[in-house]
Each structure stands twice: as C-alpha cells, then as structure tokens.
Coordinates of C-alpha atoms in Angstrom, one line a residue:
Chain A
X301 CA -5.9 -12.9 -37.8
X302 CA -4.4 -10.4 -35.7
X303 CA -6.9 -10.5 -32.9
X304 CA -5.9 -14.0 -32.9
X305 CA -2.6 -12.9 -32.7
X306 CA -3.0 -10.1 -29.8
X307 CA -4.4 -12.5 -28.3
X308 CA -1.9 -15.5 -28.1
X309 CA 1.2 -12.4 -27.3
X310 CA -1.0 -11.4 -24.2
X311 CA 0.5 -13.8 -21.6
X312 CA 3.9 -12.8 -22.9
X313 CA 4.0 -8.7 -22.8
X314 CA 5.3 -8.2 -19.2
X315 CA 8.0 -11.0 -20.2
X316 CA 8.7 -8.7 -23.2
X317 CA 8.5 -5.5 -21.2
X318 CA 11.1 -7.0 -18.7
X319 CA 13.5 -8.0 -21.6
X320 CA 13.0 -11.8 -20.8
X321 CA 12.1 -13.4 -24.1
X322 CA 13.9 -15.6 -25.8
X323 CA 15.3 -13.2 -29.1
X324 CA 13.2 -15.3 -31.7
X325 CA 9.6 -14.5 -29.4
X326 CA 10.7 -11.0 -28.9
X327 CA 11.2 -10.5 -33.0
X328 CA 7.2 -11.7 -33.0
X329 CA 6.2 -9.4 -30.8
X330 CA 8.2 -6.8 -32.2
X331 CA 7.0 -7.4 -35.7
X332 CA 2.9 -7.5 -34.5
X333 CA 3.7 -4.4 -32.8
X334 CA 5.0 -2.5 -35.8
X335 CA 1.4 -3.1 -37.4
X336 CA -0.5 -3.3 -34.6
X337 CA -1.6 0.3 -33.1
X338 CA -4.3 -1.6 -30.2
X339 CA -1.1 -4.1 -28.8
X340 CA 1.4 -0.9 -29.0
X341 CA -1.0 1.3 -26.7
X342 CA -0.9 -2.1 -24.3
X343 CA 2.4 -2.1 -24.2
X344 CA 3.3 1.4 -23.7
X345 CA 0.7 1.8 -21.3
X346 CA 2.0 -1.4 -19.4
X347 CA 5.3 -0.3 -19.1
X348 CA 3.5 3.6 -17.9
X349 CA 1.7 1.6 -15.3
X350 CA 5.2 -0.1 -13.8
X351 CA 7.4 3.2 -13.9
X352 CA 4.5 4.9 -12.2
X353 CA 4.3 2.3 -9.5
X354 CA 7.9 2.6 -9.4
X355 CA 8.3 6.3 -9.4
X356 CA 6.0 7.1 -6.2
X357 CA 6.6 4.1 -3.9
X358 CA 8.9 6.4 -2.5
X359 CA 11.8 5.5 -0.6
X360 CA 11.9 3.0 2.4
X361 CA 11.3 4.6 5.9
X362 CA 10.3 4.0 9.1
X363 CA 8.2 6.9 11.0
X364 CA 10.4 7.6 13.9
X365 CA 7.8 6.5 16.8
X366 CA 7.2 3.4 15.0
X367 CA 11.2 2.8 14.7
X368 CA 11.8 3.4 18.4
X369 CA 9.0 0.8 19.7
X370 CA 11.1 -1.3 17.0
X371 CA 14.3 -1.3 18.5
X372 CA 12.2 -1.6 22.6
X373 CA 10.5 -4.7 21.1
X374 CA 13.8 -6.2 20.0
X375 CA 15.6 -4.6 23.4
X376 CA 17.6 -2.7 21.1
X377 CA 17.1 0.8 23.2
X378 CA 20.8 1.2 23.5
X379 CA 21.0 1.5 19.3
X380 CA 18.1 4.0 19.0
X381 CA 19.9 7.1 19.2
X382 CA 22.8 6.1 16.5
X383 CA 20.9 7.6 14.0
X384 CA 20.0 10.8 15.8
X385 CA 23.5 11.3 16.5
X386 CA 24.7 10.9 13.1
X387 CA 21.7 13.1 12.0
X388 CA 23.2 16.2 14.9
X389 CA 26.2 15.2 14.1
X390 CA 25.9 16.7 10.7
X391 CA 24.0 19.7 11.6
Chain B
X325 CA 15.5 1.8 -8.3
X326 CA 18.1 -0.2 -7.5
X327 CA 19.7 2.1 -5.2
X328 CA 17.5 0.5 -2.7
X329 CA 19.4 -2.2 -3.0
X330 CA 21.9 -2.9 -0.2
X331 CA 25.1 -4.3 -1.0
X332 CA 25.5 -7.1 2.0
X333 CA 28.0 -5.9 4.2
X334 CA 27.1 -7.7 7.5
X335 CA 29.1 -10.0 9.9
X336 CA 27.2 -13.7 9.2
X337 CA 29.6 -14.8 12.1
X338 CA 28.5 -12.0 15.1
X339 CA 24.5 -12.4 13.4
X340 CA 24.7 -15.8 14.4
X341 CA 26.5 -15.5 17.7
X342 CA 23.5 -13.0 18.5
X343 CA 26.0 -9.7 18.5
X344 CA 23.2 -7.0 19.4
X345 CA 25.2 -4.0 17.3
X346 CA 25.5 -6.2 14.1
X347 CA 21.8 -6.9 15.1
X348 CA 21.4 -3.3 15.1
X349 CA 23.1 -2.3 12.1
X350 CA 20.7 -4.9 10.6
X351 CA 17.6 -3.7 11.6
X352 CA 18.7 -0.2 10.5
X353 CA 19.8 -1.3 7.0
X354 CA 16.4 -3.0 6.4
X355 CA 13.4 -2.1 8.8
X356 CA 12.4 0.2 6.0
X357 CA 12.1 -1.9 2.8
X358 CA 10.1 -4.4 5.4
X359 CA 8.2 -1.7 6.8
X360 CA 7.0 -0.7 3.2
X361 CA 6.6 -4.0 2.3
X362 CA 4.1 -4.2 5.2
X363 CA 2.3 -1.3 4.9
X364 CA 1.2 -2.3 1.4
X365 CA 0.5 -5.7 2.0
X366 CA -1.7 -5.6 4.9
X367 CA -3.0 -1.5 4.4
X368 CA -2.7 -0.9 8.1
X369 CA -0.4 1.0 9.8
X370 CA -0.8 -1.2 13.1
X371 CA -0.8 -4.4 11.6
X372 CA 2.5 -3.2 9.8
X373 CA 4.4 -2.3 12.8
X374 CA 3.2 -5.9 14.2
X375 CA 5.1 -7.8 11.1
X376 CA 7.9 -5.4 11.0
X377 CA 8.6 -6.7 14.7
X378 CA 7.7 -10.2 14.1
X379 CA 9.9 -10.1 11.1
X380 CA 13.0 -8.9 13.4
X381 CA 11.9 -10.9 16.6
X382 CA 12.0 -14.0 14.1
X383 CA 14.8 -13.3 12.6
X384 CA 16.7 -12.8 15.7
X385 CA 16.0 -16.0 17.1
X386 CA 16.5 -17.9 13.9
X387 CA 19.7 -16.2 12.9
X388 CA 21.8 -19.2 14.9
X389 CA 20.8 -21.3 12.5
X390 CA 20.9 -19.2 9.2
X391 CA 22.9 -21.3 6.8
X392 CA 23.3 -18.2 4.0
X393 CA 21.7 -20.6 1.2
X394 CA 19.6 -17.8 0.3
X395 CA 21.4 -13.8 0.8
X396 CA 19.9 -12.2 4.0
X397 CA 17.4 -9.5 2.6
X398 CA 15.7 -12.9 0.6
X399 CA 15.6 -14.2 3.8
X400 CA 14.2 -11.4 5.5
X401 CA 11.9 -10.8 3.0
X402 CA 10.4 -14.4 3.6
X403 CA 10.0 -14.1 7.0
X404 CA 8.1 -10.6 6.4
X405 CA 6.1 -11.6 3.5
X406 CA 4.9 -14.9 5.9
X407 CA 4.1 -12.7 8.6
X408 CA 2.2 -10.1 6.5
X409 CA 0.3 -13.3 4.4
X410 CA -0.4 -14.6 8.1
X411 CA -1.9 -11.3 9.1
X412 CA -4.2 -11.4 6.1
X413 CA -5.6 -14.8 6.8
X414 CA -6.2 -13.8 10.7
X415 CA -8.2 -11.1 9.7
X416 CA -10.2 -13.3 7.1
X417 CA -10.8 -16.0 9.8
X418 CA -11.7 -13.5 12.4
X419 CA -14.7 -11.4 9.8
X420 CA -16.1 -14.5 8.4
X421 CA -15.3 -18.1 7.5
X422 CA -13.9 -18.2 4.3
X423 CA -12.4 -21.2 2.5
X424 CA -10.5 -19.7 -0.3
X425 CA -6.8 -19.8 -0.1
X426 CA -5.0 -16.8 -0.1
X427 CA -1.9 -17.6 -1.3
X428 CA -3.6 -18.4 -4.5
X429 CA -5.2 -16.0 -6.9
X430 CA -8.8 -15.9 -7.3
X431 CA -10.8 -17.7 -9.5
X432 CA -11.0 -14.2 -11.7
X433 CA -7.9 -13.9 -11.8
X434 CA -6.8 -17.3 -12.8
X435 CA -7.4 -16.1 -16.7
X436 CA -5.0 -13.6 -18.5
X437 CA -6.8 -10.9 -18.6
X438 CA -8.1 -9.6 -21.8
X439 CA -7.0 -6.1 -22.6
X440 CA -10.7 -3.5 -22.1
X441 CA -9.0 -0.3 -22.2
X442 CA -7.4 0.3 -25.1
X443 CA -6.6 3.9 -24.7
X444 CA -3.5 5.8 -24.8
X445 CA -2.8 8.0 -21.9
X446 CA 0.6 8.3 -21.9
X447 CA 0.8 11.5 -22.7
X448 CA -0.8 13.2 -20.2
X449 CA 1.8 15.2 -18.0
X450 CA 3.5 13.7 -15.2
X451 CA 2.3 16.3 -13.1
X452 CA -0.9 14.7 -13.5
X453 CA 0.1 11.1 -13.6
X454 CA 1.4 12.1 -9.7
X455 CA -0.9 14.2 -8.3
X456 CA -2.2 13.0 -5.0
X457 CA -5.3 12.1 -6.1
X458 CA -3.6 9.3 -8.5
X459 CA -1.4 8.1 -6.1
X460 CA -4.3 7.4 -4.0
X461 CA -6.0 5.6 -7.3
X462 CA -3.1 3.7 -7.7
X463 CA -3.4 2.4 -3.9
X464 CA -6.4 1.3 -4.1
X465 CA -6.0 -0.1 -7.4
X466 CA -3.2 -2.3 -5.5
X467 CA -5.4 -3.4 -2.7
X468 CA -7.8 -4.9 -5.6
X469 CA -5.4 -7.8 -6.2
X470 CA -5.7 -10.9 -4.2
X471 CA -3.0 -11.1 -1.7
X472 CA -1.1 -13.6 -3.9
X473 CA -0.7 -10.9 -7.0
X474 CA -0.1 -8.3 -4.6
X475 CA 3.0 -9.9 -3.3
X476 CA 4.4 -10.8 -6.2
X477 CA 4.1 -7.4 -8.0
X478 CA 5.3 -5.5 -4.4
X479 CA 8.3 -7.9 -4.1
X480 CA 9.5 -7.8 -8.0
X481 CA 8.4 -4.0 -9.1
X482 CA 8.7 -1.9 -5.9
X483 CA 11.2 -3.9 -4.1
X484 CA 13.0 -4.5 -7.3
X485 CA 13.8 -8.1 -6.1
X486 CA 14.3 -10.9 -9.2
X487 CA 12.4 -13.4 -10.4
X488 CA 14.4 -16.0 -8.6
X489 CA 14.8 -13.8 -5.7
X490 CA 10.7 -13.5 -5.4
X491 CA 10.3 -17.2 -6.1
X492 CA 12.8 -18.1 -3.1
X493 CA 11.0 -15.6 -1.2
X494 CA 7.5 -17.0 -1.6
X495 CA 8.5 -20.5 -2.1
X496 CA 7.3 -20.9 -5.5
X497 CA 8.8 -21.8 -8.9
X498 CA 10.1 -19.0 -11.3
X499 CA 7.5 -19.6 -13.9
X500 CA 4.1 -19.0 -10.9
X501 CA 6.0 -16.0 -10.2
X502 CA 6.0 -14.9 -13.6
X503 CA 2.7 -15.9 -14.2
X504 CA 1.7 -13.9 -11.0
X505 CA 3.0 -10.7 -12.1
X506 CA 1.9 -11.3 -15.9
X507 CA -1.5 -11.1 -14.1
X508 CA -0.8 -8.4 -11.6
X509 CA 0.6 -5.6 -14.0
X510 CA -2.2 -6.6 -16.7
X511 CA -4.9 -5.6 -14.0
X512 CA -3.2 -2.4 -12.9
X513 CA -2.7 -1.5 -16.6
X514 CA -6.5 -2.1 -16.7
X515 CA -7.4 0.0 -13.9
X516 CA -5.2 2.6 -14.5
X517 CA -6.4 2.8 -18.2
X518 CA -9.6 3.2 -16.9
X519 CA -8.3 6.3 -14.4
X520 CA -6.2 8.1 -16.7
X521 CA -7.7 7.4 -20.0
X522 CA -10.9 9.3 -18.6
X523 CA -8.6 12.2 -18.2
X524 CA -6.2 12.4 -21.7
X525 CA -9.3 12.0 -23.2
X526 CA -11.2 15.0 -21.7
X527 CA -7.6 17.2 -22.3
X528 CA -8.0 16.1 -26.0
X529 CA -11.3 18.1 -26.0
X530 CA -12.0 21.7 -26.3
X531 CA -14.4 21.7 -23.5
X532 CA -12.2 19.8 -21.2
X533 CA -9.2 22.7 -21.2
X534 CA -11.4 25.1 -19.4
X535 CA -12.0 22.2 -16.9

C-alpha cells in the first residue's frame, strides 16, 4: 500500500515543499512521511536540490563590456558612467 | 532571495513619455536579473547580450503603450523570456528541421517522474555541495530540461518570481506552471541524486576517507 501511496503524493511534493497545499493534503503527506523513510529522503533531497540552485545562482550582474555595448545599443552613452562615478565616488 | 527583488520605484509617466534617465535608471535596476535570465536560458554569452538588448530595445519602443496591468519586471521578464525562447528556436531551425515545439515539454517529460535515486546526500558538507566542480554539474544538469522546464524553474526558483507572476510571464495558466516546475525540480533532484549520492556514499566508507 505505500508504494501506492508514494506514488499518488509524487505530483504533489514541490507543492508541499513550497507550502501550497491545501492543510488537509499537507496532513497526508505529513502523516506518509512520518512512516515512510524512501518519500522523506525525496523530500529532503528536493528541497537540498532548490536551496542549492538558489544558493549559487549568484547575484544579478552584467560584465562591465557587456553593460557598456548595452547602454551604446539603447544610445544611452551619456548614462554609462553613473555607475563608475558613484563607484569613485565612494573610494 | 528576495532581496533581488526590486521594490518599483520608477516614473510610469516619464517611461512612457520616452524620458532617457528614467530609461536609464531602468536598465540599471534590471539589465542584471535579464542578463542572468539569459545566460541560462540560451548558455551563450553572445546570444545573451543579444536578448538582453532586444529585451531593452523592445521595451523602449513599447513603453508608450505600457498599460501597468502586469508590474514592470513581469513585463520585462516577458519580453526577455520571448526573446531568449525565440533564440532557442532560431538555433533549432538553423542545425536541423525539427518539428517539436519548444515551448512544450518533451514527450519524456510529459510523465511525473518516478523517484530512481533514493539516496540521502544531504549530509555531505556544503563545502562540497559548492565546489566548482558541482556548480558546473548543476549547469549542465539545467541545460538537460527542455526549454519549457527550464524557464519555469529559472523564473520561479532563481528569479524568485510567483506562480502568478511566472504564469503572466509565459502566458500560461497557474496550474501548467505548477505542473512545469513539479517536473523540473523532480529531474534536478534526480540528477543531482545521482551526483552527490555517488559521493556521501563513498565518505560513508572507510576506503573513501583516504580518497
């Protein structure tokens, strides 16, 4: 019975990981968790494989060469330097 | 991961009367969550540049008519993520002729995928769990999902957009995008189960410590 189980909770652990499940599907899964060891190492592995992804994306950034044929290509030269002036600004 | 996340403090009035600074101040706010967003989308550095203009060079000329139904960076977002997608399907028409639809997931990955790995690797040290050589894993583990899971998990776990927020992005209902990322985070589970279960499982062994 609880392969069957694991089986029909599959579509619903990144719901359950995300908080999203209504309260009564989230008590199932909570309940089949507590005595099942294979769907706990799924879980905990699935929310590992998120925080990982999430950890080292690393933050948003433009190389600098890349940003200044940006702003060209949009005729924005006049902006280019704001943020190297800010940047000297502090030093 | 939120702290990405930029609170919308831009003129909609001098955007749409074509004010270059506001512009600016745009561009500055958000070529980098774009640029990201493009990088790991199409996996070329070129081609990533390309949309990150696009995006801008679009946005520009349609910002006379942005009616603010959707907030700016979903907006944005759309117009990036339709650039990158088109990109993607150029580059498939251009190596061979190919039929299949990229906005829709493969036929493999149409099931829910059946957990393989069972193995528990979270303990391993994050240390490990970072090292260059798994970040580079985890790229190409990424670049294994069909462009239409790749978005979807890029958009709602990297960019840290919502549900609704993705859905309005890619134009498709709340439940595909769940569906989508049920999918996408059940294959990178898999394949990084694969990775990293290899290695907590040679710590756990004598042998392996000398290793």
């Amino acid at each position: 019975m609880s392969h069957q189980n694991c089986r029909h909770l599959l579509g619903s652990l990144s719901d359950y990981v995300d908080g999203e499940l209504a309260d009564e599907v989230c008590a199932e899964i909570d309940r089949h968790l507590e005595e099942c060891e294979n769907c706990r190492i799924v879980v905990d592995s699935l929310r590992k494989t998120i925080y990982l992804y999430k950890v080292t994306s690393g933050p948003p950034s433009v190389p600098e060469e890349v940003r200044q044929r940006l702003y060209l290509s949009l005729d924005l030269e006049e902006f280019i330097e704001r943020k190297a002036n800010s940047e000297m600004g502090k030093a | 991961m939120n702290q990405e996340k930029r609170v919308e403090e831009f003129s909609l009035e001098a955007l749409r009367a074509g004010n270059k600074a506001e512009f600016a101040r745009l561009v500055e706010a958000y070529s980098g969550v774009i640029y990201r967003l493009a990088l790991k989308v199409v996996e070329d550095p070129q081609d990533a540049e390309d949309v990150l203009q696009e995006t801008f060079i679009k946005a520009y000329r349609a910002l006379p008519n942005f009616d603010g139904r959707s907030s700016l960076s979903t907006w944005l977002y759309r117009i990036a993520t339709n650039e990158a997608l088109m990109t993607l399907r150029r580059r498939k028409s251009a190596s061979v002729a190919n039929t299949i639809s990229i906005e829709e997931p493969s036929p493999n990955e149409d099931n829910e995928q059946e957990p393989i790995q069972i193995v528990d690797w979270c303990c391993l040290p994050e240390t490990e769990m970072m090292s260059a050589e798994a970040r580079a894993y985890m790229e190409k583990a990424i670049e294994t999902l069909s462009p239409a899971l790749r978005t979807v998990f890029l958009l709602r776990d990297i960019e840290g957009l919502s549900t609704q927020e993705t859905a309005e992005v890619l134009n498709v209902s709340e439940v595909v995008v769940k569906t989508r990322l049920s999918r996408a985070r059940m294959r990178l589970r898999e394949l990084l189960s694969e990775y990293f279960g290899e290695r907590a499982a040679r710590r756990s062994t004598p042998e392996g410590e000398n290793s």
